[in-house]
PDB file of C-alpha atoms in Angstrom:
ATOM      1  CA  MET A   1     -61.631  82.163 -90.182  1.00 53.00           C
ATOM      2  CA  LYS A   2     -58.712  81.218 -92.417  1.00 53.00           C
ATOM      3  CA  LYS A   3     -56.230  82.845 -90.044  1.00 55.00           C
ATOM      4  CA  SER A   4     -57.755  80.916 -87.116  1.00 60.00           C
ATOM      5  CA  ASN A   5     -57.387  77.607 -88.968  1.00 64.00           C
ATOM      6  CA  ASN A   6     -53.725  78.366 -89.718  1.00 65.00           C
ATOM      7  CA  GLY A   7     -53.137  79.101 -86.044  1.00 63.00           C
ATOM      8  CA  LEU A   8     -54.646  75.777 -85.024  1.00 68.00           C
ATOM      9  CA  LYS A   9     -52.526  73.940 -87.572  1.00 65.00           C
ATOM     10  CA  ILE A  10     -49.372  75.580 -86.230  1.00 64.00           C
ATOM     11  CA  PHE A  11     -50.366  74.790 -82.629  1.00 62.00           C
ATOM     12  CA  PHE A  12     -51.080  71.114 -83.324  1.00 61.00           C
ATOM     13  CA  GLY A  13     -47.920  70.906 -85.411  1.00 64.00           C
ATOM     14  CA  ILE A  14     -45.855  72.144 -82.479  1.00 64.00           C
ATOM     15  CA  ILE A  15     -47.538  69.662 -80.096  1.00 70.00           C
ATOM     16  CA  ALA A  16     -46.917  66.795 -82.525  1.00 65.00           C
ATOM     17  CA  GLY A  17     -43.281  67.874 -82.891  1.00 63.00           C
ATOM     18  CA  ILE A  18     -42.806  67.906 -79.116  1.00 64.00           C
ATOM     19  CA  PHE A  19     -44.286  64.406 -78.769  1.00 64.00           C
ATOM     20  CA  LEU A  20     -42.131  63.092 -81.620  1.00 65.00           C
ATOM     21  CA  LEU A  21     -39.018  64.653 -80.110  1.00 57.00           C
ATOM     22  CA  GLY A  22     -39.853  63.169 -76.690  1.00 61.00           C
ATOM     23  CA  PHE A  23     -40.314  59.717 -78.222  1.00 56.00           C
ATOM     24  CA  LEU A  24     -36.972  59.956 -80.034  1.00 58.00           C
ATOM     25  CA  ASP A  25     -35.243  61.087 -76.830  1.00 53.00           C
ATOM     26  CA  TYR A  26     -36.730  58.170 -74.891  1.00 53.00           C
ATOM     27  CA  PHE A  27     -35.812  55.649 -77.571  1.00 52.00           C
ATOM     28  CA  MET A  28     -32.239  56.940 -77.925  1.00 54.00           C
ATOM     29  CA  SER A  29     -31.729  57.030 -74.147  1.00 52.00           C
ATOM     30  CA  PHE A  30     -33.274  53.718 -73.077  1.00 56.00           C
ATOM     31  CA  HIS A  31     -32.959  51.483 -76.118  1.00 51.00           C
ATOM     32  CA  THR A  32     -29.505  52.257 -77.471  1.00 53.00           C
ATOM     33  CA  SER A  33     -26.327  51.552 -75.519  1.00 66.00           C
ATOM     34  CA  ALA A  34     -22.943  49.893 -75.720  1.00 73.00           C
ATOM     35  CA  PRO A  35     -22.646  46.147 -74.939  1.00 88.00           C
ATOM     36  CA  ASN A  36     -23.063  45.158 -71.296  1.00 91.00           C
ATOM     37  CA  ARG A  37     -19.705  43.954 -69.885  1.00 91.00           C
ATOM     38  CA  TYR A  38     -21.128  42.863 -66.537  1.00 93.00           C
ATOM     39  CA  VAL A  39     -20.258  39.308 -65.426  1.00 92.00           C
ATOM     40  CA  PRO A  40     -22.862  37.849 -62.985  1.00 88.00           C
ATOM     41  CA  TYR A  41     -21.840  35.963 -59.849  1.00 87.00           C
ATOM     42  CA  GLY A  42     -21.074  32.362 -60.718  1.00 78.00           C
ATOM     43  CA  GLU A  43     -22.830  30.847 -57.691  1.00 59.00           C
ATOM     44  CA  SER A  44     -19.408  29.809 -56.428  1.00 60.00           C
ATOM     45  CA  SER A  45     -17.379  31.227 -53.558  1.00 66.00           C
ATOM     46  CA  SER A  46     -14.345  29.034 -54.183  1.00 82.00           C
ATOM     47  CA  GLN A  47     -12.003  31.982 -54.796  1.00 91.00           C
ATOM     48  CA  SER A  48     -13.264  34.031 -51.869  1.00 96.00           C
ATOM     49  CA  GLY A  49     -11.260  33.928 -48.668  1.00 97.00           C
ATOM     50  CA  ILE A  50      -8.177  35.453 -47.031  1.00 98.00           C
ATOM     51  CA  ILE A  51      -4.665  36.017 -48.358  1.00 98.00           C
ATOM     52  CA  ASP A  52      -2.240  36.131 -45.432  1.00 98.00           C
ATOM     53  CA  GLU A  53       0.809  37.614 -47.137  1.00 97.00           C
ATOM     54  CA  ASN A  54       1.998  38.800 -43.727  1.00 96.00           C
ATOM     55  CA  GLY A  55       2.267  35.249 -42.399  1.00 96.00           C
ATOM     56  CA  LEU A  56       0.347  36.233 -39.299  1.00 96.00           C
ATOM     57  CA  PHE A  57      -1.449  32.869 -39.123  1.00 97.00           C
ATOM     58  CA  ASP A  58       1.545  30.661 -39.937  1.00 96.00           C
ATOM     59  CA  ASN A  59       1.454  29.275 -36.408  1.00 95.00           C
ATOM     60  CA  ASP A  60      -2.319  28.973 -36.261  1.00 96.00           C
ATOM     61  CA  PRO A  61      -3.593  27.561 -39.575  1.00 96.00           C
ATOM     62  CA  GLN A  62      -6.755  26.261 -37.934  1.00 97.00           C
ATOM     63  CA  ALA A  63      -7.831  29.784 -36.965  1.00 97.00           C
ATOM     64  CA  LEU A  64      -7.173  30.959 -40.535  1.00 97.00           C
ATOM     65  CA  SER A  65      -9.205  28.064 -41.921  1.00 97.00           C
ATOM     66  CA  GLU A  66     -12.172  29.021 -39.745  1.00 97.00           C
ATOM     67  CA  LEU A  67     -11.954  32.638 -40.912  1.00 97.00           C
ATOM     68  CA  VAL A  68     -11.809  31.556 -44.557  1.00 97.00           C
ATOM     69  CA  LYS A  69     -14.987  29.511 -44.044  1.00 97.00           C
ATOM     70  CA  ARG A  70     -16.722  32.595 -42.641  1.00 97.00           C
ATOM     71  CA  VAL A  71     -15.660  34.712 -45.613  1.00 97.00           C
ATOM     72  CA  LYS A  72     -16.866  32.057 -48.076  1.00 96.00           C
ATOM     73  CA  GLN A  73     -20.203  31.931 -46.285  1.00 96.00           C
ATOM     74  CA  CYS A  74     -20.457  35.709 -46.527  1.00 97.00           C
ATOM     75  CA  SER A  75     -19.735  35.430 -50.259  1.00 96.00           C
ATOM     76  CA  ALA A  76     -22.492  32.846 -50.706  1.00 94.00           C
ATOM     77  CA  ASN A  77     -24.962  34.943 -48.673  1.00 95.00           C
ATOM     78  CA  THR A  78     -24.376  38.103 -50.707  1.00 95.00           C
ATOM     79  CA  HIS A  79     -23.694  36.517 -54.129  1.00 94.00           C
ATOM     80  CA  MET A  80     -20.475  38.521 -54.336  1.00 95.00           C
ATOM     81  CA  ASN A  81     -16.789  37.662 -54.446  1.00 96.00           C
ATOM     82  CA  ILE A  82     -15.108  38.663 -51.176  1.00 97.00           C
ATOM     83  CA  LEU A  83     -11.400  38.694 -50.422  1.00 98.00           C
ATOM     84  CA  ILE A  84      -9.527  39.930 -47.349  1.00 98.00           C
ATOM     85  CA  TYR A  85      -5.882  40.819 -47.923  1.00 98.00           C
ATOM     86  CA  LEU A  86      -3.273  41.013 -45.134  1.00 98.00           C
ATOM     87  CA  PRO A  87      -0.186  42.715 -46.626  1.00 97.00           C
ATOM     88  CA  SER A  88       3.374  42.065 -45.517  1.00 96.00           C
ATOM     89  CA  SER A  89       5.945  44.700 -44.566  1.00 94.00           C
ATOM     90  CA  SER A  90       7.105  44.723 -48.211  1.00 95.00           C
ATOM     91  CA  ARG A  91       4.151  47.051 -48.895  1.00 96.00           C
ATOM     92  CA  LYS A  92       5.068  49.425 -46.080  1.00 94.00           C
ATOM     93  CA  ASN A  93       6.279  52.071 -48.529  1.00 95.00           C
ATOM     94  CA  TYR A  94       3.181  51.930 -50.742  1.00 96.00           C
ATOM     95  CA  SER A  95       1.491  55.279 -51.251  1.00 95.00           C
ATOM     96  CA  ASP A  96      -2.292  55.425 -51.036  1.00 96.00           C
ATOM     97  CA  ASP A  97      -2.426  55.474 -54.848  1.00 95.00           C
ATOM     98  CA  ASP A  98      -0.130  52.441 -55.007  1.00 96.00           C
ATOM     99  CA  THR A  99      -2.444  50.590 -52.631  1.00 97.00           C
ATOM    100  CA  ARG A 100      -5.528  51.388 -54.708  1.00 96.00           C
ATOM    101  CA  ASP A 101      -3.727  50.329 -57.859  1.00 95.00           C
ATOM    102  CA  PHE A 102      -2.649  47.085 -56.197  1.00 97.00           C
ATOM    103  CA  THR A 103      -6.082  46.161 -54.814  1.00 97.00           C
ATOM    104  CA  ALA A 104      -7.820  46.887 -58.133  1.00 96.00           C
ATOM    105  CA  ASN A 105      -5.480  44.687 -60.124  1.00 95.00           C
ATOM    106  CA  LYS A 106      -5.388  41.969 -57.448  1.00 96.00           C
ATOM    107  CA  TYR A 107      -9.184  41.732 -57.468  1.00 96.00           C
ATOM    108  CA  ASN A 108      -9.321  41.489 -61.272  1.00 95.00           C
ATOM    109  CA  GLU A 109      -6.507  38.942 -61.286  1.00 94.00           C
ATOM    110  CA  ILE A 110      -8.365  36.601 -58.911  1.00 95.00           C
ATOM    111  CA  PHE A 111     -12.036  37.116 -59.792  1.00 95.00           C
ATOM    112  CA  GLY A 112     -12.000  38.643 -63.270  1.00 92.00           C
ATOM    113  CA  GLU A 113     -13.097  42.039 -64.532  1.00 93.00           C
ATOM    114  CA  ASN A 114     -16.596  43.478 -64.095  1.00 94.00           C
ATOM    115  CA  THR A 115     -17.696  40.897 -61.521  1.00 95.00           C
ATOM    116  CA  ASP A 116     -19.529  41.781 -58.300  1.00 95.00           C
ATOM    117  CA  GLY A 117     -17.300  41.789 -55.258  1.00 96.00           C
ATOM    118  CA  LEU A 118     -15.192  43.420 -52.558  1.00 97.00           C
ATOM    119  CA  LEU A 119     -11.518  43.248 -51.632  1.00 98.00           C
ATOM    120  CA  TYR A 120     -10.817  44.450 -48.089  1.00 98.00           C
ATOM    121  CA  TYR A 121      -7.164  45.446 -47.663  1.00 98.00           C
ATOM    122  CA  ILE A 122      -6.290  45.570 -43.934  1.00 98.00           C
ATOM    123  CA  ASP A 123      -3.041  47.519 -43.723  1.00 97.00           C
ATOM    124  CA  ILE A 124      -0.854  45.698 -41.200  1.00 96.00           C
ATOM    125  CA  SER A 125       2.332  46.375 -43.195  1.00 95.00           C
ATOM    126  CA  GLY A 126       3.675  48.881 -40.629  1.00 93.00           C
ATOM    127  CA  LYS A 127       2.901  51.941 -42.750  1.00 93.00           C
ATOM    128  CA  SER A 128       2.024  55.067 -40.777  1.00 92.00           C
ATOM    129  CA  PRO A 129      -0.678  56.097 -40.947  1.00 95.00           C
ATOM    130  CA  ALA A 130      -2.091  52.749 -41.981  1.00 96.00           C
ATOM    131  CA  TYR A 131      -4.301  52.927 -45.080  1.00 97.00           C
ATOM    132  CA  ASP A 132      -7.157  50.417 -45.247  1.00 98.00           C
ATOM    133  CA  ASP A 133      -8.905  50.111 -48.594  1.00 98.00           C
ATOM    134  CA  ILE A 134     -12.121  48.517 -49.855  1.00 98.00           C
ATOM    135  CA  ALA A 135     -11.963  47.900 -53.596  1.00 98.00           C
ATOM    136  CA  LYS A 136     -15.472  47.537 -55.047  1.00 97.00           C
ATOM    137  CA  SER A 137     -16.193  45.921 -58.398  1.00 96.00           C
ATOM    138  CA  ALA A 138     -19.236  46.286 -60.686  1.00 95.00           C
ATOM    139  CA  GLY A 139     -22.573  46.347 -58.801  1.00 94.00           C
ATOM    140  CA  ALA A 140     -20.853  46.502 -55.406  1.00 96.00           C
ATOM    141  CA  ASN A 141     -20.135  50.170 -56.215  1.00 96.00           C
ATOM    142  CA  LEU A 142     -23.875  50.878 -56.125  1.00 94.00           C
ATOM    143  CA  ILE A 143     -24.525  49.064 -52.846  1.00 95.00           C
ATOM    144  CA  TYR A 144     -21.430  49.867 -50.793  1.00 96.00           C
ATOM    145  CA  THR A 145     -21.347  53.613 -51.269  1.00 95.00           C
ATOM    146  CA  GLU A 146     -18.724  55.873 -49.717  1.00 96.00           C
ATOM    147  CA  ASP A 147     -20.900  56.513 -46.661  1.00 95.00           C
ATOM    148  CA  VAL A 148     -21.520  52.795 -46.147  1.00 97.00           C
ATOM    149  CA  CYS A 149     -17.831  51.927 -46.419  1.00 97.00           C
ATOM    150  CA  GLN A 150     -16.769  54.686 -44.033  1.00 98.00           C
ATOM    151  CA  SER A 151     -19.336  53.391 -41.551  1.00 97.00           C
ATOM    152  CA  ILE A 152     -17.787  49.917 -41.884  1.00 98.00           C
ATOM    153  CA  PHE A 153     -14.273  51.299 -41.397  1.00 98.00           C
ATOM    154  CA  TYR A 154     -15.168  53.196 -38.230  1.00 96.00           C
ATOM    155  CA  SER A 155     -16.994  50.170 -36.828  1.00 97.00           C
ATOM    156  CA  LEU A 156     -13.891  48.015 -37.328  1.00 97.00           C
ATOM    157  CA  ASP A 157     -11.354  50.527 -35.984  1.00 95.00           C
ATOM    158  CA  GLN A 158     -12.054  49.336 -32.455  1.00 95.00           C
ATOM    159  CA  PHE A 159     -10.766  45.860 -33.345  1.00 97.00           C
ATOM    160  CA  LEU A 160      -7.597  46.903 -35.192  1.00 96.00           C
ATOM    161  CA  PRO A 161      -4.332  48.140 -33.671  1.00 91.00           C
ATOM    162  CA  PRO A 162      -2.794  51.570 -34.344  1.00 86.00           C
ATOM    163  CA  SER A 163      -0.483  51.899 -37.345  1.00 84.00           C
ATOM    164  CA  TYR A 164       2.746  51.067 -35.472  1.00 79.00           C
ATOM    165  CA  GLY A 165       1.165  48.848 -32.860  1.00 82.00           C
ATOM    166  CA  PRO A 166       1.847  45.105 -32.773  1.00 91.00           C
ATOM    167  CA  VAL A 167      -0.691  42.993 -34.657  1.00 95.00           C
ATOM    168  CA  SER A 168      -2.017  39.744 -33.254  1.00 96.00           C
ATOM    169  CA  THR A 169      -4.185  37.038 -34.760  1.00 97.00           C
ATOM    170  CA  GLU A 170      -6.879  38.077 -32.297  1.00 97.00           C
ATOM    171  CA  HIS A 171      -7.065  41.522 -33.946  1.00 97.00           C
ATOM    172  CA  ILE A 172      -7.740  39.994 -37.352  1.00 98.00           C
ATOM    173  CA  ILE A 173     -10.134  37.332 -36.057  1.00 98.00           C
ATOM    174  CA  ASN A 174     -12.307  39.974 -34.389  1.00 98.00           C
ATOM    175  CA  THR A 175     -12.117  42.249 -37.444  1.00 98.00           C
ATOM    176  CA  VAL A 176     -13.125  39.551 -39.946  1.00 98.00           C
ATOM    177  CA  ASN A 177     -15.896  38.215 -37.729  1.00 98.00           C
ATOM    178  CA  ASN A 178     -17.384  41.709 -37.565  1.00 98.00           C
ATOM    179  CA  PHE A 179     -16.662  42.667 -41.171  1.00 98.00           C
ATOM    180  CA  CYS A 180     -18.733  39.818 -42.640  1.00 98.00           C
ATOM    181  CA  PRO A 181     -21.965  40.607 -40.729  1.00 98.00           C
ATOM    182  CA  LEU A 182     -21.603  44.277 -41.696  1.00 98.00           C
ATOM    183  CA  VAL A 183     -21.226  43.387 -45.389  1.00 98.00           C
ATOM    184  CA  GLU A 184     -24.278  41.120 -45.179  1.00 98.00           C
ATOM    185  CA  SER A 185     -26.391  43.701 -43.355  1.00 97.00           C
ATOM    186  CA  TYR A 186     -25.784  46.389 -46.002  1.00 96.00           C
ATOM    187  CA  TYR A 187     -26.304  44.039 -48.947  1.00 96.00           C
ATOM    188  CA  ASP A 188     -29.506  44.983 -50.773  1.00 92.00           C
ATOM    189  CA  PRO A 189     -29.468  44.419 -54.564  1.00 88.00           C
ATOM    190  CA  ASP A 190     -32.995  45.851 -54.828  1.00 85.00           C
ATOM    191  CA  ASN A 191     -31.838  49.204 -53.489  1.00 82.00           C
ATOM    192  CA  MET A 192     -28.996  50.128 -55.825  1.00 83.00           C
ATOM    193  CA  SER A 193     -28.798  53.902 -56.079  1.00 74.00           C
ATOM    194  CA  GLY A 194     -27.227  56.229 -58.605  1.00 81.00           C
ATOM    195  CA  SER A 195     -24.425  55.242 -60.916  1.00 85.00           C
ATOM    196  CA  TYR A 196     -20.646  54.976 -60.815  1.00 88.00           C
ATOM    197  CA  TYR A 197     -18.097  56.113 -63.414  1.00 87.00           C
ATOM    198  CA  ASP A 198     -14.642  54.543 -63.373  1.00 84.00           C
ATOM    199  CA  SER A 199     -12.424  57.072 -65.140  1.00 83.00           C
ATOM    200  CA  THR A 200      -9.148  55.304 -64.279  1.00 82.00           C
ATOM    201  CA  ALA A 201      -9.984  52.000 -65.972  1.00 82.00           C
ATOM    202  CA  ASP A 202      -8.147  51.056 -69.154  1.00 84.00           C
ATOM    203  CA  THR A 203     -11.554  51.456 -70.810  1.00 86.00           C
ATOM    204  CA  PRO A 204     -13.576  53.944 -68.702  1.00 89.00           C
ATOM    205  CA  VAL A 205     -17.014  52.520 -67.918  1.00 89.00           C
ATOM    206  CA  TYR A 206     -20.292  53.422 -66.237  1.00 89.00           C
ATOM    207  CA  VAL A 207     -21.960  51.128 -63.700  1.00 91.00           C
ATOM    208  CA  TYR A 208     -25.696  51.459 -63.171  1.00 89.00           C
ATOM    209  CA  SER A 209     -28.811  49.417 -62.494  1.00 88.00           C
ATOM    210  CA  LYS A 210     -31.880  49.255 -64.747  1.00 83.00           C
ATOM    211  CA  GLY A 211     -34.888  47.003 -64.258  1.00 79.00           C
ATOM    212  CA  GLY A 212     -33.145  45.102 -61.475  1.00 82.00           C
ATOM    213  CA  LYS A 213     -30.195  44.304 -63.736  1.00 88.00           C
ATOM    214  CA  THR A 214     -26.629  45.587 -63.388  1.00 91.00           C
ATOM    215  CA  TYR A 215     -24.940  47.210 -66.370  1.00 89.00           C
ATOM    216  CA  VAL A 216     -21.263  47.919 -66.960  1.00 91.00           C
ATOM    217  CA  THR A 217     -20.924  49.787 -70.259  1.00 89.00           C
ATOM    218  CA  THR A 218     -19.062  52.600 -71.959  1.00 84.00           C
ATOM    219  CA  SER A 219     -22.420  54.395 -72.424  1.00 76.00           C
ATOM    220  CA  LYS A 220     -23.864  56.851 -69.935  1.00 74.00           C
ATOM    221  CA  PRO A 221     -26.868  55.675 -67.865  1.00 66.00           C
ATOM    222  CA  PRO A 222     -30.205  56.097 -69.703  1.00 64.00           C
ATOM    223  CA  ALA A 223     -31.536  58.695 -67.254  1.00 64.00           C
ATOM    224  CA  THR A 224     -28.373  60.768 -67.721  1.00 66.00           C
ATOM    225  CA  LYS A 225     -28.607  60.566 -71.513  1.00 56.00           C
ATOM    226  CA  LEU A 226     -32.279  61.598 -71.409  1.00 58.00           C
ATOM    227  CA  PHE A 227     -31.488  64.534 -69.120  1.00 65.00           C
ATOM    228  CA  ILE A 228     -28.696  65.709 -71.447  1.00 62.00           C
ATOM    229  CA  CYS A 229     -31.012  65.489 -74.487  1.00 64.00           C
ATOM    230  CA  ILE A 230     -33.774  67.495 -72.789  1.00 69.00           C
ATOM    231  CA  ILE A 231     -31.400  70.198 -71.540  1.00 73.00           C
ATOM    232  CA  ALA A 232     -29.737  70.493 -74.962  1.00 72.00           C
ATOM    233  CA  GLU A 233     -33.121  70.831 -76.692  1.00 65.00           C
ATOM    234  CA  LEU A 234     -34.359  73.422 -74.183  1.00 71.00           C
ATOM    235  CA  ILE A 235     -31.206  75.488 -74.651  1.00 77.00           C
ATOM    236  CA  GLY A 236     -31.456  75.166 -78.437  1.00 73.00           C
ATOM    237  CA  GLY A 237     -35.137  76.165 -78.382  1.00 68.00           C
ATOM    238  CA  LEU A 238     -34.422  79.171 -76.140  1.00 75.00           C
ATOM    239  CA  ILE A 239     -31.601  80.383 -78.401  1.00 80.00           C
ATOM    240  CA  THR A 240     -33.837  80.015 -81.464  1.00 73.00           C
ATOM    241  CA  LEU A 241     -36.623  81.994 -79.777  1.00 70.00           C
ATOM    242  CA  ILE A 242     -34.244  84.781 -78.738  1.00 79.00           C
ATOM    243  CA  MET A 243     -32.807  85.055 -82.266  1.00 77.00           C
ATOM    244  CA  TYR A 244     -36.328  85.180 -83.727  1.00 69.00           C
ATOM    245  CA  LEU A 245     -37.430  87.952 -81.347  1.00 75.00           C
ATOM    246  CA  ILE A 246     -34.282  89.978 -82.069  1.00 78.00           C
ATOM    247  CA  SER A 247     -34.790  89.638 -85.812  1.00 76.00           C
ATOM    248  CA  LYS A 248     -38.447  90.588 -85.505  1.00 70.00           C
ATOM    249  CA  HIS A 249     -37.516  93.660 -83.480  1.00 69.00           C
ATOM    250  CA  ASN A 250     -34.855  94.850 -85.931  1.00 72.00           C
ATOM    251  CA  TYR A 251     -36.678  94.112 -89.179  1.00 67.00           C
ATOM    252  CA  LYS A 252     -40.260  94.738 -90.173  1.00 60.00           C
ATOM    253  CA  PHE A 253     -41.604  91.817 -92.093  1.00 54.00           C
ATOM    254  CA  LYS A 254     -43.871  92.947 -94.947  1.00 57.00           C
ATOM    255  CA  SER A 255     -45.640  91.106 -97.687  1.00 57.00           C
ATOM    256  CA  LYS A 256     -43.666  90.840-100.900  1.00 58.00           C
ATOM    257  CA  THR A 257     -43.992  93.682-103.405  1.00 59.00           C
ATOM    258  CA  ASN A 258     -43.773  93.525-107.165  1.00 61.00           C
ATOM    259  CA  PRO A 259     -40.395  95.130-108.079  1.00 59.00           C
ATOM    260  CA  GLY A 260     -41.853  96.180-111.425  1.00 57.00           C
ATOM    261  CA  ILE A 261     -43.591  99.025-109.625  1.00 56.00           C
ATOM    262  CA  TYR A 262     -40.266 100.727-108.979  1.00 57.00           C
ATOM    263  CA  LEU A 263     -38.001  99.658-111.858  1.00 56.00           C
ATOM    264  CA  SER A 264     -38.486  98.994-115.530  1.00 57.00           C
ATOM    265  CA  ASP A 265     -36.690  96.142-117.205  1.00 56.00           C
ATOM    266  CA  SER A 266     -34.624  98.506-119.319  1.00 57.00           C
ATOM    267  CA  ASP A 267     -33.205 100.229-116.230  1.00 57.00           C
ATOM    268  CA  VAL A 268     -31.821  97.048-114.695  1.00 55.00           C
ATOM    269  CA  ARG A 269     -28.279  96.107-115.555  1.00 56.00           C
ATOM    270  CA  PHE A 270     -26.190  93.225-114.190  1.00 55.00           C
ATOM    271  CA  ILE A 271     -22.411  93.528-114.138  1.00 58.00           C
ATOM    272  CA  GLU A 272     -20.290  90.507-113.440  1.00 59.00           C
ATOM    273  CA  LYS A 273     -16.988  91.143-111.659  1.00 59.00           C
ATOM    274  CA  SER A 274     -14.212  88.671-111.041  1.00 60.00           C
ATOM    275  CA  ASP A 275     -10.684  88.652-109.662  1.00 57.00           C
ATOM    276  CA  THR A 276      -8.017  86.901-111.679  1.00 57.00           C
ATOM    277  CA  PHE A 277      -4.843  85.841-109.879  1.00 54.00           C
ATOM    278  CA  LEU A 278      -1.814  85.784-112.150  1.00 54.00           C
ATOM    279  CA  ARG A 279       0.733  84.387-109.687  1.00 55.00           C
ATOM    280  CA  SER A 280       0.735  82.402-106.501  1.00 54.00           C
ATOM    281  CA  TYR A 281       3.440  82.316-103.857  1.00 53.00           C
ATOM    282  CA  VAL A 282       4.217  79.567-101.362  1.00 54.00           C
ATOM    283  CA  THR A 283       6.384  80.290 -98.348  1.00 55.00           C
ATOM    284  CA  LYS A 284       8.065  77.353 -96.632  1.00 54.00           C
ATOM    285  CA  HIS A 285       9.396  77.334 -93.056  1.00 50.00           C
ATOM    286  CA  ARG A 286      11.423  74.629 -91.383  1.00 52.00           C
ATOM    287  CA  ILE A 287       9.755  73.204 -88.275  1.00 48.00           C
ATOM    288  CA  GLN A 288      12.253  72.800 -85.491  1.00 48.00           C
ATOM    289  CA  SER A 289      12.002  69.380 -83.840  1.00 41.00           C
ATOM    290  CA  SER A 290      13.242  68.387 -80.446  1.00 41.00           C
ATOM    291  CA  SER A 291      14.997  65.151 -79.727  1.00 38.00           C
ATOM    292  CA  GLY A 292      13.362  65.136 -76.288  1.00 39.00           C
ATOM    293  CA  GLY A 293       9.978  63.686 -75.594  1.00 36.00           C
ATOM    294  CA  GLY A 294       9.172  60.884 -73.272  1.00 36.00           C
ATOM    295  CA  GLY A 295       5.973  59.055 -72.561  1.00 33.00           C
ATOM    296  CA  GLY A 296       2.751  60.743 -71.602  1.00 32.00           C
ATOM    297  CA  TYR A 297       1.101  60.477 -68.211  1.00 28.00           C
ATOM    298  CA  ARG A 298      -2.431  59.278 -67.907  1.00 29.00           C
ATOM    299  CA  GLY A 299      -4.139  61.274 -65.211  1.00 32.00           C
ATOM    300  CA  GLY A 300      -6.971  60.027 -63.078  1.00 35.00           C
ATOM    301  CA  GLY A 301      -8.703  60.334 -59.766  1.00 41.00           C
ATOM    302  CA  GLY A 302      -6.000  58.525 -57.829  1.00 48.00           C
ATOM    303  CA  GLY A 303      -4.269  55.284 -58.647  1.00 52.00           C
ATOM    304  CA  HIS A 304      -3.147  54.075 -62.045  1.00 65.00           C
ATOM    305  CA  SER A 305      -5.218  52.588 -64.826  1.00 74.00           C
ATOM    306  CA  HIS A 306      -6.646  49.108 -64.459  1.00 84.00           C
ATOM    307  CA  GLY A 307      -9.163  46.802 -66.050  1.00 83.00           C
ATOM    308  CA  GLY A 308     -12.735  46.338 -64.975  1.00 83.00           C
ATOM    309  CA  SER A 309     -15.012  48.670 -63.022  1.00 91.00           C
ATOM    310  CA  ILE A 310     -13.242  49.172 -59.701  1.00 95.00           C
ATOM    311  CA  GLY A 311     -14.163  51.846 -57.192  1.00 95.00           C
ATOM    312  CA  HIS A 312     -12.390  52.516 -53.896  1.00 96.00           C
ATOM    313  CA  SER A 313     -13.159  53.674 -50.389  1.00 97.00           C
ATOM    314  CA  GLY A 314     -10.103  54.347 -48.233  1.00 97.00           C
ATOM    315  CA  HIS A 315      -9.534  55.039 -44.565  1.00 97.00           C
ATOM    316  CA  HIS A 316      -6.478  56.143 -42.582  1.00 96.00           C
ATOM    317  CA  ARG A 317      -6.037  54.509 -39.213  1.00 91.00           C
TER     318      ARG A 317
END
């Protein structure tokens, strides 16, 4: 009966330990995180619009004004900052990484870091092949996924000229007037999926949604943290079990025995041994230094470092 009671105590102790561990995992994952850096949309689309660096609309400012109005309306409809950039030939020699670096910093310069928005870079610089880029900031990363952006690119290819082809205002008018409805049709803040990690930012951050709210933090998403905790505990528990079974197999555990049965007190002697070091030696070596050096390179998944939480989707045309 006593052995049965001990077994029940051990069983309930294990169950209680599992529940306590689960509670701690949940609390650590969902109630502890770094500060949220996300900046909500300011209910203003004043900065949204079109930058015509190429000067394509210099002779038709009225057409440009109408396009800007459409972009601002799109911004108001989606509660996101939206900018369309038309680069000049001075950016013809930009690599794809240079373009991503430029669009990320241009977005942050105009709208600020960790704000919701898109910057659509339409490459009419004369580069071949042309490289169009959609820079996505904060929550836009969770809505306009890679698949969504590629779908937008392919839908707009029919309105844009080839890389070396001449560009007219009509090309851009048709592109913008189709880009805005596409952005609006995919906008669904209640259907944000997954998370995004910006490893190339000056301070790498995670973007995720929890309880209908967008988070931009240096902490991993709660679900990811919980998954890591559970996996680590399962691995630790498995290793402990394996070590216990190995020890049990190699050693027979017996109840303790009185050593007085085998030895008398007079037959036991303790001898203390010690090592005494009389001298110590220290060997010194000169470390050869090099006058060379140079700055380090910060690697990343394309592009250089930048502020904020910028993701990219690119497309060669």
